[in-house]
GROMACS .gro file of C-alpha atoms in nm:
model
  199
    1UNK     CA    1   4.135   5.755  18.778
    2UNK     CA    2   3.870   5.524  18.658
    3UNK     CA    3   3.886   5.314  18.349
    4UNK     CA    4   3.631   5.532  18.179
    5UNK     CA    5   3.841   5.837  18.238
    6UNK     CA    6   4.149   5.652  18.119
    7UNK     CA    7   3.966   5.544  17.813
    8UNK     CA    8   3.840   5.899  17.748
    9UNK     CA    9   4.186   6.041  17.800
   10UNK     CA   10   4.332   5.777  17.576
   11UNK     CA   11   4.075   5.853  17.308
   12UNK     CA   12   4.145   6.224  17.338
   13UNK     CA   13   4.517   6.159  17.307
   14UNK     CA   14   4.455   5.934  17.008
   15UNK     CA   15   4.238   6.196  16.848
   16UNK     CA   16   4.499   6.466  16.916
   17UNK     CA   17   4.769   6.240  16.778
   18UNK     CA   18   4.558   6.169  16.469
   19UNK     CA   19   4.493   6.540  16.424
   20UNK     CA   20   4.866   6.612  16.459
   21UNK     CA   21   4.943   6.341  16.206
   22UNK     CA   22   4.684   6.481  15.966
   23UNK     CA   23   4.830   6.831  16.005
   24UNK     CA   24   5.183   6.700  15.952
   25UNK     CA   25   5.075   6.512  15.640
   26UNK     CA   26   4.889   6.817  15.513
   27UNK     CA   27   5.190   7.041  15.573
   28UNK     CA   28   5.415   6.783  15.400
   29UNK     CA   29   5.181   6.778  15.104
   30UNK     CA   30   5.170   7.161  15.092
   31UNK     CA   31   5.547   7.204  15.124
   32UNK     CA   32   5.634   7.007  14.811
   33UNK     CA   33   5.362   7.189  14.618
   34UNK     CA   34   5.493   7.524  14.740
   35UNK     CA   35   5.850   7.421  14.673
   36UNK     CA   36   5.750   7.284  14.331
   37UNK     CA   37   5.576   7.607  14.234
   38UNK     CA   38   5.873   7.805  14.367
   39UNK     CA   39   6.111   7.578  14.171
   40UNK     CA   40   5.902   7.626  13.858
   41UNK     CA   41   5.912   8.003  13.903
   42UNK     CA   42   6.290   7.993  13.952
   43UNK     CA   43   6.334   7.771  13.646
   44UNK     CA   44   6.124   8.012  13.437
   45UNK     CA   45   6.331   8.304  13.568
   46UNK     CA   46   6.656   8.121  13.484
   47UNK     CA   47   6.529   8.050  13.133
   48UNK     CA   48   6.431   8.416  13.089
   49UNK     CA   49   6.778   8.528  13.201
   50UNK     CA   50   6.940   8.279  12.962
   51UNK     CA   51   6.732   8.418  12.674
   52UNK     CA   52   6.828   8.773  12.771
   53UNK     CA   53   7.195   8.671  12.782
   54UNK     CA   54   7.171   8.509  12.436
   55UNK     CA   55   7.002   8.822  12.296
   56UNK     CA   56   7.272   9.041  12.450
   57UNK     CA   57   7.546   8.821  12.300
   58UNK     CA   58   7.382   8.834  11.957
   59UNK     CA   59   7.348   9.212  11.985
   60UNK     CA   60   7.715   9.245  12.077
   61UNK     CA   61   7.816   9.030  11.778
   62UNK     CA   62   7.605   9.250  11.549
   63UNK     CA   63   7.758   9.567  11.694
   64UNK     CA   64   8.109   9.424  11.655
   65UNK     CA   65   8.037   9.318  11.295
   66UNK     CA   66   7.891   9.661  11.209
   67UNK     CA   67   8.192   9.834  11.364
   68UNK     CA   68   8.432   9.615  11.163
   69UNK     CA   69   8.245   9.699  10.841
   70UNK     CA   70   8.249  10.071  10.927
   71UNK     CA   71   8.623  10.062  10.995
   72UNK     CA   72   8.685   9.873  10.670
   73UNK     CA   73   8.481  10.130  10.474
   74UNK     CA   74   8.663  10.414  10.649
   75UNK     CA   75   8.997  10.265  10.542
   76UNK     CA   76   8.878  10.207  10.186
   77UNK     CA   77   8.706  10.537  10.122
   78UNK     CA   78   8.892  10.783  10.346
   79UNK     CA   79   9.059  10.932  10.038
   80UNK     CA   80   8.735  10.996   9.850
   81UNK     CA   81   8.724  11.374   9.907
   82UNK     CA   82   9.095  11.406   9.834
   83UNK     CA   83   9.057  11.211   9.509
   84UNK     CA   84   8.763  11.431   9.404
   85UNK     CA   85   8.983  11.737   9.449
   86UNK     CA   86   9.262  11.585   9.237
   87UNK     CA   87   9.044  11.481   8.942
   88UNK     CA   88   9.035  11.829   8.784
   89UNK     CA   89   9.417  11.817   8.775
   90UNK     CA   90   9.402  11.493   8.574
   91UNK     CA   91   9.142  11.651   8.344
   92UNK     CA   92   9.361  11.956   8.287
   93UNK     CA   93   9.666  11.747   8.205
   94UNK     CA   94   9.461  11.539   7.959
   95UNK     CA   95   9.328  11.857   7.794
   96UNK     CA   96   9.682  11.991   7.766
   97UNK     CA   97   9.792  11.673   7.586
   98UNK     CA   98   9.485  11.685   7.360
   99UNK     CA   99   9.543  12.050   7.272
  100UNK     CA  100   9.891  11.973   7.136
  101UNK     CA  101   9.761  11.699   6.907
  102UNK     CA  102   9.795  11.801   6.544
  103UNK     CA  103  10.066  12.056   6.624
  104UNK     CA  104  10.361  11.818   6.596
  105UNK     CA  105  10.508  12.038   6.322
  106UNK     CA  106  10.486  12.351   6.538
  107UNK     CA  107  10.837  12.303   6.664
  108UNK     CA  108  11.053  12.147   6.928
  109UNK     CA  109  10.911  12.361   7.206
  110UNK     CA  110  10.558  12.229   7.158
  111UNK     CA  111  10.689  11.872   7.126
  112UNK     CA  112  10.890  11.901   7.448
  113UNK     CA  113  10.597  12.058   7.633
  114UNK     CA  114  10.370  11.778   7.512
  115UNK     CA  115  10.622  11.516   7.620
  116UNK     CA  116  10.657  11.675   7.964
  117UNK     CA  117  10.280  11.696   8.013
  118UNK     CA  118  10.234  11.333   7.901
  119UNK     CA  119  10.501  11.219   8.146
  120UNK     CA  120  10.339  11.421   8.425
  121UNK     CA  121   9.997  11.278   8.339
  122UNK     CA  122  10.133  10.920   8.337
  123UNK     CA  123  10.306  10.975   8.672
  124UNK     CA  124   9.988  11.125   8.815
  125UNK     CA  125   9.769  10.837   8.691
  126UNK     CA  126  10.011  10.574   8.823
  127UNK     CA  127  10.005  10.749   9.161
  128UNK     CA  128   9.626  10.735   9.161
  129UNK     CA  129   9.635  10.363   9.070
  130UNK     CA  130   9.848  10.292   9.378
  131UNK     CA  131   9.551  10.407   9.585
  132UNK     CA  132   9.298  10.197   9.386
  133UNK     CA  133   9.165  10.486   9.179
  134UNK     CA  134   9.056  10.360   8.836
  135UNK     CA  135   8.959  10.562   8.533
  136UNK     CA  136   8.626  10.499   8.358
  137UNK     CA  137   8.654  10.546   7.981
  138UNK     CA  138   8.350  10.356   7.850
  139UNK     CA  139   8.362  10.424   7.474
  140UNK     CA  140   8.183  10.138   7.296
  141UNK     CA  141   8.045   9.988   7.616
  142UNK     CA  142   7.672   9.967   7.697
  143UNK     CA  143   7.538  10.264   7.893
  144UNK     CA  144   7.541  10.195   8.270
  145UNK     CA  145   7.350  10.453   8.477
  146UNK     CA  146   7.545  10.341   8.786
  147UNK     CA  147   7.875  10.460   8.635
  148UNK     CA  148   7.779  10.691   8.349
  149UNK     CA  149   7.593  11.019   8.321
  150UNK     CA  150   7.429  11.068   7.981
  151UNK     CA  151   7.480  11.418   7.845
  152UNK     CA  152   7.289  11.358   7.520
  153UNK     CA  153   7.169  11.095   7.278
  154UNK     CA  154   7.276  11.103   6.914
  155UNK     CA  155   7.184  10.888   6.616
  156UNK     CA  156   7.474  10.655   6.544
  157UNK     CA  157   7.391  10.396   6.276
  158UNK     CA  158   7.724  10.214   6.315
  159UNK     CA  159   7.697  10.188   6.696
  160UNK     CA  160   7.483   9.961   6.911
  161UNK     CA  161   7.174  10.140   7.054
  162UNK     CA  162   7.224  10.257   7.414
  163UNK     CA  163   7.601  10.223   7.387
  164UNK     CA  164   7.849  10.499   7.466
  165UNK     CA  165   7.959  10.682   7.151
  166UNK     CA  166   8.180  10.950   7.307
  167UNK     CA  167   8.311  11.049   7.648
  168UNK     CA  168   8.285  11.417   7.739
  169UNK     CA  169   8.456  11.370   8.076
  170UNK     CA  170   8.610  11.049   8.210
  171UNK     CA  171   8.479  10.901   8.530
  172UNK     CA  172   8.669  10.754   8.825
  173UNK     CA  173   8.623  10.471   9.075
  174UNK     CA  174   8.781  10.442   9.419
  175UNK     CA  175   8.792  10.079   9.536
  176UNK     CA  176   8.502  10.001   9.303
  177UNK     CA  177   8.283  10.290   9.425
  178UNK     CA  178   8.202  10.570   9.179
  179UNK     CA  179   8.378  10.891   9.279
  180UNK     CA  180   8.272  11.072   8.963
  181UNK     CA  181   8.051  10.925   8.688
  182UNK     CA  182   8.171  10.944   8.329
  183UNK     CA  183   7.984  11.208   8.126
  184UNK     CA  184   7.896  11.036   7.801
  185UNK     CA  185   7.710  11.067   7.472
  186UNK     CA  186   7.484  10.767   7.408
  187UNK     CA  187   7.378  10.616   7.075
  188UNK     CA  188   7.008  10.646   7.007
  189UNK     CA  189   6.816  10.367   6.837
  190UNK     CA  190   6.705  10.474   6.491
  191UNK     CA  191   6.346  10.358   6.542
  192UNK     CA  192   6.322  10.528   6.883
  193UNK     CA  193   6.046  10.788   6.917
  194UNK     CA  194   6.151  11.151   6.885
  195UNK     CA  195   6.193  11.328   7.216
  196UNK     CA  196   6.097  11.694   7.240
  197UNK     CA  197   6.410  11.831   7.408
  198UNK     CA  198   6.266  12.183   7.434
  199UNK     CA  199   5.967  12.078   7.644
   0.00000   0.00000   0.00000
């Protein structure tokens, strides 16, 4: 081989080596960019999964809290229908006691019946109290539409306007919730406009 050929071969080898180096550098530059973009995508995916996990945990806490509230309400108000069925019994016993008022001179039989009914009524009311049933007897209190049902309005000069003058039927609460509103007669303000009740 001549020197020119050696030189040409050497130049070709140098050029090939340079080209290989350039390719290697280019592939090294591309690999970190590809890995970086892949790492960014994985980091975004991890963050998305973390957010989904946090949302799922929050949802589970809300479901647990709602279930606890529902169970608490079920415990508190499970007796509501039963109490509603017993209220007419209390009303009847109260009416029986009221009907004997003024007949104290009627004899021992009426007095003993009254005493027995009063004792039964007291026993019944104390049994209801054990289960957090309270009686609403709002005479003299301001009218509260949450707990009272107005049957009529009457002029009452000695009573405060919009206050309860009389109770037609007592109301009852179970754990603070109205089971039956009290049916009441409300005092009307004297300067209130006349209401046409027949309209």
